[in-house]
């Protein structure tokens, strides 16, 4: 099982990933925690792609997150067996955050 979960902030990606993990026994990986370095310094494109190749090389993983313009999502999508797109309106995402 190789799952990529994407969608806007506040859409419920992490909640869905945790529930999927509980049901399958596969630990989710939070993209934000991998990508952002100390002081919110982003990884370079090369570093980010290499880290994803290493992190998502196995046969069972859940990738939770969407970095928008900072992302090189093609690395995860190329390996994914399933992609979950949480298509939630921005208004509703804001309502979840409050």
Short mmCIF file of C-alpha atoms in Angstrom, two decimals:
data_model
loop_
_atom_site.label_atom_id
_atom_site.label_comp_id
_atom_site.label_asym_id
_atom_site.label_seq_id
_atom_site.Cartn_x
_atom_site.Cartn_y
_atom_site.Cartn_z
CA UNK A 1 0.00 0.00 0.00
CA UNK A 2 1.50 3.30 -1.16
CA UNK A 3 -0.87 6.24 -0.59
CA UNK A 4 -0.49 9.95 -1.34
CA UNK A 5 -2.99 12.27 0.37
CA UNK A 6 -3.27 15.83 -0.97
CA UNK A 7 -5.58 18.79 -0.57
CA UNK A 8 -5.66 22.30 0.84
CA UNK A 9 -4.61 23.16 4.38
CA UNK A 10 -7.33 22.33 6.88
CA UNK A 11 -9.05 19.82 4.58
CA UNK A 12 -8.43 16.90 6.93
CA UNK A 13 -5.38 15.24 5.35
CA UNK A 14 -3.70 14.43 8.66
CA UNK A 15 -6.91 13.17 10.24
CA UNK A 16 -7.57 10.93 7.24
CA UNK A 17 -3.94 9.71 7.27
CA UNK A 18 -4.14 8.81 10.97
CA UNK A 19 -7.38 6.91 10.49
CA UNK A 20 -6.03 5.08 7.45
CA UNK A 21 -2.89 4.24 9.43
CA UNK A 22 -4.94 2.84 12.30
CA UNK A 23 -6.94 0.69 9.88
CA UNK A 24 -3.93 -0.62 7.95
CA UNK A 25 -1.04 -0.60 10.42
CA UNK A 26 1.00 1.63 8.08
CA UNK A 27 2.53 4.72 9.66
CA UNK A 28 1.81 8.05 7.95
CA UNK A 29 4.62 10.43 7.03
CA UNK A 30 3.88 14.14 7.36
CA UNK A 31 5.35 15.93 4.35
CA UNK A 32 5.70 19.22 6.25
CA UNK A 33 7.90 17.59 8.91
CA UNK A 34 10.21 16.18 6.25
CA UNK A 35 10.45 19.27 4.08
CA UNK A 36 10.79 22.22 6.45
CA UNK A 37 14.12 22.51 8.21
CA UNK A 38 14.99 24.53 11.32
CA UNK A 39 13.75 28.11 11.14
CA UNK A 40 11.26 27.07 8.44
CA UNK A 41 14.05 26.78 5.89
CA UNK A 42 12.87 24.80 2.85
CA UNK A 43 14.97 22.06 1.33
CA UNK A 44 16.38 22.66 -2.12
CA UNK A 45 14.57 20.91 -4.97
CA UNK A 46 17.43 18.42 -5.28
CA UNK A 47 17.48 17.66 -1.53
CA UNK A 48 13.69 17.33 -1.42
CA UNK A 49 13.52 14.94 -4.36
CA UNK A 50 16.36 12.78 -2.97
CA UNK A 51 14.73 12.65 0.48
CA UNK A 52 11.41 11.59 -1.03
CA UNK A 53 13.09 8.89 -3.13
CA UNK A 54 14.64 7.47 0.05
CA UNK A 55 11.56 7.89 2.27
CA UNK A 56 9.03 6.47 -0.18
CA UNK A 57 11.07 3.63 -1.65
CA UNK A 58 9.30 0.89 0.34
CA UNK A 59 6.14 -1.02 -0.38
CA UNK A 60 3.96 0.38 2.43
CA UNK A 61 3.66 4.07 3.22
CA UNK A 62 1.18 6.92 3.60
CA UNK A 63 2.36 10.38 2.51
CA UNK A 64 0.27 13.10 4.15
CA UNK A 65 0.68 16.61 2.80
CA UNK A 66 0.76 19.11 0.02
CA UNK A 67 3.44 21.79 -0.19
CA UNK A 68 1.85 23.69 -3.06
CA UNK A 69 4.47 25.55 -5.11
CA UNK A 70 7.34 24.21 -2.97
CA UNK A 71 6.54 20.58 -3.76
CA UNK A 72 8.00 18.07 -6.19
CA UNK A 73 4.97 15.83 -5.85
CA UNK A 74 5.81 13.84 -8.98
CA UNK A 75 8.33 11.85 -6.92
CA UNK A 76 5.56 10.54 -4.62
CA UNK A 77 2.96 10.20 -7.35
CA UNK A 78 5.28 8.06 -9.47
CA UNK A 79 5.47 5.48 -6.63
CA UNK A 80 1.87 5.74 -5.37
CA UNK A 81 -0.66 2.98 -5.76
CA UNK A 82 -3.48 5.25 -4.54
CA UNK A 83 -3.95 9.01 -4.56
CA UNK A 84 -6.55 10.60 -2.29
CA UNK A 85 -7.51 14.17 -3.19
CA UNK A 86 -9.50 15.92 -0.48
CA UNK A 87 -11.41 18.40 -2.62
CA UNK A 88 -12.71 20.70 0.11
CA UNK A 89 -13.67 24.35 -0.42
CA UNK A 90 -11.36 26.95 1.09
CA UNK A 91 -14.30 28.31 3.07
CA UNK A 92 -14.85 24.93 4.68
CA UNK A 93 -11.13 24.48 5.35
CA UNK A 94 -11.16 27.77 7.24
CA UNK A 95 -14.14 26.58 9.24
CA UNK A 96 -12.22 23.45 10.30
CA UNK A 97 -9.24 25.51 11.43
CA UNK A 98 -11.28 27.58 13.86
#
